[in-house]
Amino acid sequence: SVLSMFKWYFDRFKFEYGVVGLCLPPWRMEDKEGNTPLHTALVHGAPLRCFRNFLKFDRELVTHQNYEMETPLHLLSKGNQLYPSISNYISTLCSVAEMV
């Protein structure tokens, strides 16, 4: 996947140069509201496999706050009309957050 390719690139850069790249990996970038791609995916009702893919690369995304101090969990709890089985999503994200 594209995320896998980006992760490989950033991991290789870190290995070869001993530092993290000068820019953030794409899954850590923020829009003008401070939302990461995971925040945006939640707002737009992306499927659970999308969340799992993001969290597979960076588990700390689940605790990232936007400028309104909302984590992806906050956005998920607001969007229960988009997610009829919201408890499954929240339990998945909470279990990942516990590992961080």
PDB file of C-alpha atoms in Angstrom:
ATOM      1  CA  SER A   1       0.000   0.000   0.000  1.00  0.00           C
ATOM      2  CA  VAL A   2       1.004   3.634  -0.253  1.00  0.00           C
ATOM      3  CA  LEU A   3       1.271   3.904   3.530  1.00  0.00           C
ATOM      4  CA  SER A   4       3.634   0.920   3.552  1.00  0.00           C
ATOM      5  CA  MET A   5       5.837   2.602   0.971  1.00  0.00           C
ATOM      6  CA  PHE A   6       5.982   5.821   3.000  1.00  0.00           C
ATOM      7  CA  LYS A   7       6.775   3.920   6.191  1.00  0.00           C
ATOM      8  CA  TRP A   8       9.595   2.062   4.440  1.00  0.00           C
ATOM      9  CA  TYR A   9      11.015   5.359   3.165  1.00  0.00           C
ATOM     10  CA  PHE A  10      10.964   7.064   6.579  1.00  0.00           C
ATOM     11  CA  ASP A  11      12.364   3.993   8.334  1.00  0.00           C
ATOM     12  CA  ARG A  12      15.161   3.748   5.762  1.00  0.00           C
ATOM     13  CA  PHE A  13      15.997   7.446   6.132  1.00  0.00           C
ATOM     14  CA  LYS A  14      16.166   7.067   9.900  1.00  0.00           C
ATOM     15  CA  PHE A  15      18.377   3.970   9.600  1.00  0.00           C
ATOM     16  CA  GLU A  16      20.765   5.478   7.038  1.00  0.00           C
ATOM     17  CA  TYR A  17      21.125   8.911   8.587  1.00  0.00           C
ATOM     18  CA  GLY A  18      20.463   8.135  12.242  1.00  0.00           C
ATOM     19  CA  VAL A  19      17.809  10.832  12.487  1.00  0.00           C
ATOM     20  CA  VAL A  20      14.164  11.235  11.753  1.00  0.00           C
ATOM     21  CA  GLY A  21      13.501  12.969   8.434  1.00  0.00           C
ATOM     22  CA  LEU A  22      13.207  16.720   8.254  1.00  0.00           C
ATOM     23  CA  CYS A  23       9.498  16.512   7.555  1.00  0.00           C
ATOM     24  CA  LEU A  24       6.732  14.539   9.183  1.00  0.00           C
ATOM     25  CA  PRO A  25       5.561  11.257   7.688  1.00  0.00           C
ATOM     26  CA  PRO A  26       2.318  11.782   5.746  1.00  0.00           C
ATOM     27  CA  TRP A  27       0.191  10.087   8.415  1.00  0.00           C
ATOM     28  CA  ARG A  28       1.451  12.673  10.969  1.00  0.00           C
ATOM     29  CA  MET A  29       0.800  15.774   8.854  1.00  0.00           C
ATOM     30  CA  GLU A  30      -1.960  18.150   9.931  1.00  0.00           C
ATOM     31  CA  ASP A  31      -4.466  20.260   8.062  1.00  0.00           C
ATOM     32  CA  LYS A  32      -5.405  23.824   9.042  1.00  0.00           C
ATOM     33  CA  GLU A  33      -7.550  22.498  11.933  1.00  0.00           C
ATOM     34  CA  GLY A  34      -4.757  20.282  13.242  1.00  0.00           C
ATOM     35  CA  ASN A  35      -6.417  17.107  11.989  1.00  0.00           C
ATOM     36  CA  THR A  36      -4.271  14.175  10.929  1.00  0.00           C
ATOM     37  CA  PRO A  37      -5.386  11.884   8.095  1.00  0.00           C
ATOM     38  CA  LEU A  38      -6.848   9.591  10.790  1.00  0.00           C
ATOM     39  CA  HIS A  39      -9.042  12.441  12.105  1.00  0.00           C
ATOM     40  CA  THR A  40     -10.183  13.156   8.547  1.00  0.00           C
ATOM     41  CA  ALA A  41     -10.908   9.494   7.838  1.00  0.00           C
ATOM     42  CA  LEU A  42     -13.102   9.296  10.949  1.00  0.00           C
ATOM     43  CA  VAL A  43     -15.028  12.420  10.033  1.00  0.00           C
ATOM     44  CA  HIS A  44     -15.766  10.992   6.585  1.00  0.00           C
ATOM     45  CA  GLY A  45     -16.815   7.527   7.754  1.00  0.00           C
ATOM     46  CA  ALA A  46     -13.882   5.455   6.521  1.00  0.00           C
ATOM     47  CA  PRO A  47     -14.066   1.699   7.212  1.00  0.00           C
ATOM     48  CA  LEU A  48     -12.380   0.115  10.227  1.00  0.00           C
ATOM     49  CA  ARG A  49      -9.574  -1.358   8.098  1.00  0.00           C
ATOM     50  CA  CYS A  50      -8.503   2.206   7.290  1.00  0.00           C
ATOM     51  CA  PHE A  51      -8.087   2.966  11.013  1.00  0.00           C
ATOM     52  CA  ARG A  52      -6.184  -0.255  11.550  1.00  0.00           C
ATOM     53  CA  ASN A  53      -3.808   0.597   8.727  1.00  0.00           C
ATOM     54  CA  PHE A  54      -3.042   4.026  10.165  1.00  0.00           C
ATOM     55  CA  LEU A  55      -2.576   2.637  13.660  1.00  0.00           C
ATOM     56  CA  LYS A  56      -0.395  -0.180  12.383  1.00  0.00           C
ATOM     57  CA  PHE A  57       2.126   2.443  11.274  1.00  0.00           C
ATOM     58  CA  ASP A  58       1.814   4.804  14.219  1.00  0.00           C
ATOM     59  CA  ARG A  59      -0.161   3.821  17.328  1.00  0.00           C
ATOM     60  CA  GLU A  60       0.276   7.272  18.841  1.00  0.00           C
ATOM     61  CA  LEU A  61      -2.091   8.749  16.241  1.00  0.00           C
ATOM     62  CA  VAL A  62      -5.017   7.653  18.383  1.00  0.00           C
ATOM     63  CA  THR A  63      -3.981  10.155  21.078  1.00  0.00           C
ATOM     64  CA  HIS A  64      -3.127  13.065  18.759  1.00  0.00           C
ATOM     65  CA  GLN A  65      -5.247  16.151  19.495  1.00  0.00           C
ATOM     66  CA  ASN A  66      -6.341  18.630  16.857  1.00  0.00           C
ATOM     67  CA  TYR A  67      -6.603  22.373  17.576  1.00  0.00           C
ATOM     68  CA  GLU A  68     -10.014  21.811  19.206  1.00  0.00           C
ATOM     69  CA  MET A  69      -8.290  19.334  21.586  1.00  0.00           C
ATOM     70  CA  GLU A  70     -10.147  16.408  19.985  1.00  0.00           C
ATOM     71  CA  THR A  71      -8.491  13.027  19.585  1.00  0.00           C
ATOM     72  CA  PRO A  72      -9.715  10.583  16.949  1.00  0.00           C
ATOM     73  CA  LEU A  73     -11.773   8.965  19.738  1.00  0.00           C
ATOM     74  CA  HIS A  74     -13.618  12.254  20.314  1.00  0.00           C
ATOM     75  CA  LEU A  75     -14.459  12.517  16.628  1.00  0.00           C
ATOM     76  CA  LEU A  76     -15.555   8.907  16.536  1.00  0.00           C
ATOM     77  CA  SER A  77     -17.916   9.375  19.466  1.00  0.00           C
ATOM     78  CA  LYS A  78     -19.459  12.415  17.742  1.00  0.00           C
ATOM     79  CA  GLY A  79     -20.031  10.517  14.527  1.00  0.00           C
ATOM     80  CA  ASN A  80     -22.266   7.715  15.736  1.00  0.00           C
ATOM     81  CA  GLN A  81     -24.656   8.328  12.832  1.00  0.00           C
ATOM     82  CA  LEU A  82     -21.773   7.299  10.542  1.00  0.00           C
ATOM     83  CA  TYR A  83     -20.834   4.278  12.658  1.00  0.00           C
ATOM     84  CA  PRO A  84     -23.777   2.147  13.733  1.00  0.00           C
ATOM     85  CA  SER A  85     -21.486  -0.267  15.605  1.00  0.00           C
ATOM     86  CA  ILE A  86     -19.485   2.501  17.239  1.00  0.00           C
ATOM     87  CA  SER A  87     -18.594   0.395  20.271  1.00  0.00           C
ATOM     88  CA  ASN A  88     -16.436  -1.871  18.067  1.00  0.00           C
ATOM     89  CA  TYR A  89     -14.505   1.101  16.729  1.00  0.00           C
ATOM     90  CA  ILE A  90     -14.040   2.693  20.127  1.00  0.00           C
ATOM     91  CA  SER A  91     -12.899  -0.546  21.748  1.00  0.00           C
ATOM     92  CA  THR A  92     -10.373  -1.062  18.943  1.00  0.00           C
ATOM     93  CA  LEU A  93      -8.993   2.453  19.288  1.00  0.00           C
ATOM     94  CA  CYS A  94      -8.958   2.266  23.089  1.00  0.00           C
ATOM     95  CA  SER A  95      -7.036  -1.001  23.029  1.00  0.00           C
ATOM     96  CA  VAL A  96      -4.472   0.591  20.731  1.00  0.00           C
ATOM     97  CA  ALA A  97      -4.294   3.675  22.954  1.00  0.00           C
ATOM     98  CA  GLU A  98      -3.515   1.472  25.959  1.00  0.00           C
ATOM     99  CA  MET A  99      -0.460   0.148  24.123  1.00  0.00           C
ATOM    100  CA  VAL A 100       0.931   3.654  23.523  1.00  0.00           C
TER     101      VAL A 100
END
